[in-house]
Short mmCIF file of C-alpha atoms and ligand atoms in Angstrom, two decimals:
data_model
loop_
_atom_site.label_atom_id
_atom_site.label_comp_id
_atom_site.label_asym_id
_atom_site.label_seq_id
_atom_site.Cartn_x
_atom_site.Cartn_y
_atom_site.Cartn_z
CA UNK A 207 -21.00 -41.45 85.81
CA UNK A 208 -22.75 -44.85 84.98
CA UNK A 209 -25.11 -44.88 82.39
CA UNK A 210 -28.36 -46.55 83.27
CA UNK A 211 -31.34 -47.43 81.14
CA UNK A 212 -32.64 -44.14 79.83
CA UNK A 213 -36.27 -43.14 80.67
CA UNK A 214 -36.28 -41.64 77.35
CA UNK A 215 -35.63 -44.87 75.60
CA UNK A 216 -38.17 -45.09 72.92
CA UNK A 217 -40.53 -48.01 73.67
CA UNK A 218 -41.65 -48.10 69.91
CA UNK A 219 -38.16 -48.14 68.73
CA UNK A 220 -37.13 -51.23 71.05
CA UNK A 221 -40.24 -52.95 69.60
CA UNK A 222 -38.94 -52.04 66.41
CA UNK A 223 -35.53 -53.50 67.06
CA UNK A 224 -36.87 -56.64 68.16
CA UNK A 225 -39.03 -57.03 65.21
CA UNK A 226 -36.10 -56.47 63.06
CA UNK A 227 -34.39 -59.52 64.81
CA UNK A 228 -37.58 -61.66 64.03
CA UNK A 229 -37.43 -60.58 60.28
CA UNK A 230 -33.83 -61.66 59.84
CA UNK A 231 -33.80 -64.14 57.16
CA UNK A 232 -33.16 -67.84 58.18
CA UNK A 233 -29.64 -68.96 57.70
CA UNK A 234 -28.99 -70.98 54.58
CA UNK A 235 -30.20 -74.39 54.74
CA UNK A 236 -27.28 -76.89 54.47
CA UNK A 237 -24.86 -75.47 57.23
CA UNK A 238 -27.77 -75.72 59.73
CA UNK A 239 -28.41 -79.46 58.80
CA UNK A 240 -24.84 -80.15 59.22
CA UNK A 241 -24.56 -78.33 62.55
CA UNK A 242 -27.60 -80.45 63.73
CA UNK A 243 -25.97 -83.51 62.48
CA UNK A 244 -22.74 -82.63 64.28
CA UNK A 245 -24.69 -82.49 67.46
CA UNK A 246 -26.18 -86.14 66.85
CA UNK A 247 -24.15 -88.39 69.08
CA UNK A 248 -24.65 -91.20 66.88
CA UNK A 249 -23.54 -89.44 63.64
CA UNK A 250 -20.74 -90.81 61.50
CA UNK A 251 -17.98 -89.19 59.39
CA UNK A 252 -19.80 -90.56 56.25
CA UNK A 253 -23.03 -88.97 57.28
CA UNK A 254 -21.26 -85.62 57.83
CA UNK A 255 -19.28 -85.90 54.67
CA UNK A 256 -22.39 -86.50 52.63
CA UNK A 257 -24.13 -83.57 53.90
CA UNK A 258 -21.09 -81.36 53.46
CA UNK A 259 -20.61 -82.54 49.86
CA UNK A 260 -24.14 -81.01 48.99
CA UNK A 261 -22.76 -77.50 49.78
CA UNK A 262 -20.22 -76.27 47.41
CA UNK A 263 -19.02 -73.43 49.50
CA UNK A 264 -18.20 -75.53 52.63
CA UNK A 265 -16.75 -78.42 50.57
CA UNK A 266 -14.36 -75.95 48.89
CA UNK A 267 -13.57 -74.30 52.16
CA UNK A 268 -13.25 -77.51 54.01
CA UNK A 269 -10.68 -79.05 51.33
CA UNK A 270 -8.68 -75.57 51.43
CA UNK A 271 -8.16 -75.60 55.12
CA UNK A 272 -7.45 -79.53 55.24
CA UNK A 273 -4.93 -78.97 52.69
CA UNK A 274 -3.38 -75.64 53.96
CA UNK A 275 0.39 -75.58 54.75
CA UNK A 276 -0.66 -74.80 58.22
CA UNK A 277 -2.14 -78.34 58.82
CA UNK A 278 1.41 -79.71 58.28
CA UNK A 279 0.41 -82.71 56.15
CA UNK A 280 2.45 -83.82 53.17
CA UNK A 281 -0.40 -86.14 51.57
CA UNK A 282 -2.96 -84.19 49.95
CA UNK A 283 -6.49 -84.78 50.83
CA UNK A 284 -8.74 -84.96 48.14
CA UNK A 285 -12.14 -86.19 49.37
CA UNK A 286 -14.57 -84.62 51.77
CA UNK A 287 -14.50 -87.74 53.91
CA UNK A 288 -10.63 -87.56 54.37
CA UNK A 289 -10.96 -83.92 55.00
CA UNK A 290 -13.41 -84.60 57.97
CA UNK A 291 -11.37 -87.15 59.20
CA UNK A 292 -8.22 -84.91 59.22
CA UNK A 293 -9.95 -81.86 60.86
CA UNK A 294 -12.00 -83.79 63.43
CA UNK A 295 -15.65 -82.89 64.02
CA UNK A 296 -14.84 -79.78 66.21
CA UNK A 297 -12.96 -78.01 63.58
CA UNK A 298 -15.38 -79.04 61.05
CA UNK A 299 -18.18 -77.33 63.41
CA UNK A 300 -15.97 -73.88 63.30
CA UNK A 301 -15.63 -74.17 59.78
CA UNK A 302 -19.38 -74.37 59.00
CA UNK A 303 -20.18 -71.63 61.26
CA UNK A 304 -17.37 -69.56 59.59
CA UNK A 305 -18.82 -70.32 56.10
CA UNK A 306 -22.28 -69.52 57.29
CA UNK A 307 -21.36 -66.05 59.12
CA UNK A 308 -18.87 -64.82 56.46
CA UNK A 309 -21.59 -63.42 54.13
CA UNK A 310 -23.70 -61.52 56.78
CA UNK A 311 -20.51 -60.43 58.78
CA UNK A 312 -19.11 -58.97 55.61
CA UNK A 313 -21.63 -56.30 55.21
CA UNK A 314 -20.58 -52.68 55.48
CA UNK A 315 -21.96 -50.98 58.92
CA UNK A 316 -22.22 -47.45 58.26
CA UNK A 317 -23.39 -46.69 61.96
CA UNK A 318 -20.45 -48.55 63.55
CA UNK A 319 -18.15 -46.95 60.81
CA UNK A 320 -17.17 -50.26 59.61
CA UNK A 321 -16.44 -50.78 55.78
CA UNK A 322 -17.08 -53.75 53.82
CA UNK A 323 -15.68 -56.73 55.81
CA UNK A 324 -14.64 -54.56 58.63
CA UNK A 325 -16.70 -56.50 60.98
CA UNK A 326 -15.77 -59.82 59.43
CA UNK A 327 -12.02 -58.99 60.10
CA UNK A 328 -12.79 -57.93 63.81
CA UNK A 329 -14.83 -61.15 64.15
CA UNK A 330 -12.02 -63.51 62.91
CA UNK A 331 -9.42 -61.69 64.89
CA UNK A 332 -11.41 -62.03 67.99
CA UNK A 333 -12.48 -65.70 67.09
CA UNK A 334 -8.63 -66.77 66.66
CA UNK A 335 -7.88 -64.78 69.76
CA UNK A 336 -10.38 -66.44 71.81
CA UNK A 337 -9.10 -69.92 70.50
CA UNK A 338 -5.69 -69.07 71.54
CA UNK A 339 -6.55 -67.39 74.93
CA UNK A 340 -8.77 -70.64 75.68
CA UNK A 341 -5.77 -72.79 75.03
CA UNK A 342 -3.54 -70.69 76.98
CA UNK A 343 -5.65 -70.37 79.94
CA UNK A 344 -6.54 -74.13 79.87
CA UNK A 345 -10.27 -73.59 79.00
CA UNK A 346 -11.18 -77.24 77.74
CA UNK A 347 -13.08 -76.30 74.80
CA UNK A 348 -11.11 -73.84 72.65
CA UNK A 349 -13.32 -74.44 69.42
CA UNK A 350 -16.33 -73.15 71.35
CA UNK A 351 -14.39 -70.13 72.16
CA UNK A 352 -13.62 -69.72 68.40
CA UNK A 353 -17.30 -69.93 67.36
CA UNK A 354 -18.41 -67.62 70.22
CA UNK A 355 -15.82 -65.19 69.23
CA UNK A 356 -16.72 -65.22 65.63
CA UNK A 357 -20.41 -64.50 66.37
CA UNK A 358 -20.20 -62.16 69.29
CA UNK A 359 -20.99 -58.94 67.55
CA UNK A 360 -23.63 -60.36 65.25
CA UNK A 361 -26.14 -58.18 66.97
CA UNK A 362 -24.42 -55.24 65.25
CA UNK A 363 -25.99 -56.24 61.94
CA UNK A 364 -29.48 -55.28 63.39
CA UNK A 365 -28.36 -52.15 65.56
CA UNK A 366 -26.32 -50.58 62.76
CA UNK A 367 -29.42 -48.58 61.22
CA UNK A 368 -30.37 -47.34 64.68
CA UNK A 369 -26.87 -46.32 65.70
CA UNK A 370 -26.43 -44.58 62.07
CA UNK A 371 -29.68 -42.66 62.79
CA UNK A 372 -28.51 -41.42 66.22
CA UNK A 373 -24.69 -41.23 65.41
CA UNK A 374 -23.97 -37.68 66.66
CA UNK A 375 -25.76 -38.12 69.75
CA UNK A 376 -24.12 -41.40 70.41
CA UNK A 377 -20.49 -40.03 69.88
CA UNK A 378 -21.36 -37.24 72.06
CA UNK A 379 -22.35 -39.37 74.85
CA UNK A 380 -19.40 -41.59 74.46
CA UNK A 381 -16.98 -38.86 74.45
CA UNK A 382 -18.44 -36.73 77.35
CA UNK A 383 -19.16 -39.62 79.51
CA UNK A 384 -16.30 -41.69 78.58
CA UNK A 385 -18.38 -44.82 78.25
CA UNK A 386 -18.13 -47.81 75.86
CA UNK A 387 -20.45 -48.07 73.06
CA UNK A 388 -22.64 -50.85 74.09
CA UNK A 389 -23.49 -48.91 77.32
CA UNK A 390 -24.59 -45.88 75.18
CA UNK A 391 -26.56 -48.45 73.14
CA UNK A 392 -28.39 -49.59 76.08
CA UNK A 393 -29.06 -46.04 77.49
CA UNK A 394 -30.33 -44.90 74.27
CA UNK A 395 -32.26 -47.86 72.97
CA UNK A 396 -33.06 -50.01 76.00
CA UNK A 397 -30.83 -52.81 74.49
CA UNK A 398 -27.36 -53.22 73.28
CA UNK A 399 -25.75 -55.27 70.57
CA UNK A 400 -24.86 -57.95 72.68
CA UNK A 401 -28.51 -58.50 73.86
CA UNK A 402 -29.62 -58.00 70.35
CA UNK A 403 -27.16 -60.68 69.12
CA UNK A 404 -28.52 -62.96 71.89
CA UNK A 405 -31.96 -62.29 70.37
CA UNK A 406 -30.47 -63.31 66.92
CA UNK A 407 -29.07 -66.35 68.08
CA UNK A 408 -32.43 -67.65 69.48
CA UNK A 409 -34.05 -66.81 66.24
CA UNK A 410 -31.48 -68.74 64.41
CA UNK A 411 -31.75 -71.52 67.10
CA UNK A 412 -28.09 -71.53 68.09
CA UNK A 413 -26.92 -73.53 71.22
CA UNK A 414 -27.97 -72.03 74.44
CA UNK A 415 -24.28 -71.88 75.51
CA UNK A 416 -23.47 -69.95 72.40
CA UNK A 417 -26.32 -67.61 72.75
CA UNK A 418 -25.33 -66.79 76.28
CA UNK A 419 -21.77 -66.10 75.25
CA UNK A 420 -22.95 -63.67 72.70
CA UNK A 421 -25.55 -62.07 74.85
CA UNK A 422 -22.99 -61.55 77.88
CA UNK A 423 -19.72 -60.79 75.99
CA UNK A 424 -19.69 -57.20 77.49
CA UNK A 425 -21.15 -58.44 81.00
CA UNK A 426 -19.76 -62.10 81.58
CA UNK A 427 -20.66 -61.74 85.43
CA UNK A 428 -24.37 -61.94 84.72
CA UNK A 429 -25.92 -65.30 85.94
CA UNK A 430 -25.65 -67.61 82.93
CA UNK A 431 -24.50 -71.03 81.99
CA UNK A 432 -21.06 -70.58 80.96
CA UNK A 433 -19.36 -67.56 82.50
CA UNK A 434 -15.79 -68.60 81.32
CA UNK A 435 -17.08 -68.56 77.59
CA UNK A 436 -18.45 -65.16 77.74
CA UNK A 437 -15.39 -64.06 79.87
CA UNK A 438 -12.91 -65.52 77.15
CA UNK A 439 -14.91 -63.59 74.41
CA UNK A 440 -14.70 -60.30 76.60
CA UNK A 441 -11.04 -60.74 76.81
CA UNK A 442 -10.38 -61.58 73.39
CA UNK A 443 -12.43 -58.68 72.18
CA UNK A 444 -10.09 -56.42 74.06
CA UNK A 445 -6.96 -57.96 73.27
CA UNK A 446 -7.43 -59.03 69.51
CA UNK A 447 -4.99 -57.30 67.35
CA UNK A 448 -6.79 -54.77 65.10
CA UNK A 449 -6.21 -52.20 62.32
CA UNK A 450 -4.66 -49.05 63.86
CA UNK A 451 -7.63 -47.00 62.70
CA UNK A 452 -10.11 -48.80 64.71
CA UNK A 453 -11.99 -46.55 67.01
CA UNK A 454 -11.48 -47.97 70.48
CA UNK A 455 -14.69 -46.58 71.93
CA UNK A 456 -16.69 -47.78 69.12
CA UNK A 457 -15.22 -51.25 69.27
CA UNK A 458 -15.68 -51.27 73.08
CA UNK A 459 -12.27 -52.65 73.68
CA UNK A 460 -12.64 -52.91 77.31
CA UNK A 461 -12.03 -55.77 79.80
CA UNK A 462 -14.78 -56.09 82.40
CA UNK A 463 -13.52 -56.41 85.73
CA UNK A 464 -15.46 -59.69 86.46
CA UNK A 465 -13.58 -61.25 83.31
CA UNK A 466 -10.14 -61.50 85.50
CA UNK A 467 -12.09 -63.14 88.46
CA UNK A 468 -14.02 -65.55 86.22
CA UNK A 469 -10.70 -66.59 84.34
CA UNK A 470 -8.49 -66.36 87.49
CA UNK A 471 -6.26 -63.98 85.67
CA UNK A 472 -3.91 -61.45 87.15
CA UNK A 473 -4.61 -58.04 85.50
CA UNK A 474 -1.11 -57.40 85.93
CA UNK A 475 -0.20 -60.25 83.77
CA UNK A 476 -2.40 -59.41 80.95
CA UNK A 477 -0.18 -57.04 78.77
CA UNK A 478 2.32 -60.07 78.63
CA UNK A 479 -0.37 -62.43 77.64
CA UNK A 480 -1.57 -59.81 75.02
CA UNK A 481 1.94 -59.61 73.75
CA UNK A 482 2.15 -63.36 73.30
CA UNK A 483 -1.31 -63.52 71.83
CA UNK A 484 -0.11 -60.92 69.21
CA UNK A 485 3.23 -62.77 68.57
CA UNK A 486 1.48 -66.09 67.94
CA UNK A 487 -1.64 -64.90 66.03
CA UNK A 488 0.18 -64.32 62.66
CA UNK A 489 0.92 -68.16 62.25
CA UNK A 490 -1.99 -69.26 64.14
CA UNK A 491 -4.59 -67.23 62.24
CA UNK A 492 -3.60 -69.02 58.96
CA UNK A 493 -5.31 -72.12 60.11
CA UNK A 494 -8.76 -70.55 59.52
CA UNK A 495 -7.89 -68.07 56.69
CA UNK A 496 -10.90 -67.35 54.69
CA UNK A 497 -10.98 -65.69 51.37
FE1 FE2 B 42 -19.32 -56.24 71.27
FE1 FE2 B 43 -16.52 -56.96 69.32
#
């Protein structure tokens, strides 16, 4: 049976969830300034490098990535400006998002049964998979897929406490109705973690395209600006390599039928694609390894 919005969904709890989103702390200052400057069409490498240099964590991470063996350069890159030139604005943008999100996404989520860094590893795996799949399927902006993959489950940070409170009930519905987690969330709370992630993205003033990719990562067929981006995240979420003890229902590893259509992908060819993804990712992931 399909789960619809539950008439018993508690209106007060829904209000409470929305209020929790509005109470989310602002993201730390300098990444937001750097991201804004990266969107400025008249910006310069110098301006970006100056802003990055004000943030110790981003500077350290930028230099580490720019000098990592995976980049394949022999000359060491010691200045921020050199590193920005080497990586290019698009990769710098992914890197800034990663630095910004690594703290919040590393939290332990008891409701979703994710230990410390559990969500972070899932997020990085989906991000890297989305980037790889975007390239393989000729989506023109793989870095956008990376960022959307990285942030897709950010709504779980807010919903976790509600999932924890209703954990037994949720598990019972998941297993008796054979439905993915996000549908059960919607059924019980009137909102699921993808929608809550969309609200969080609005709260943090993410770009519209990114907000939509987060909001529709389990339902890319919805009318929205970039169905392909949401579909890529949907696919990456299902195919991303994961720890074996991950609960498939809890993670919601289901490819939505619309994803095949939107990406013009033959379902019969998907297992092969998943195999290639898995084989490539070990090398590939090192590009964005984060400590
Ligand atoms: Fe999700
Ligand atoms: Fe996910």
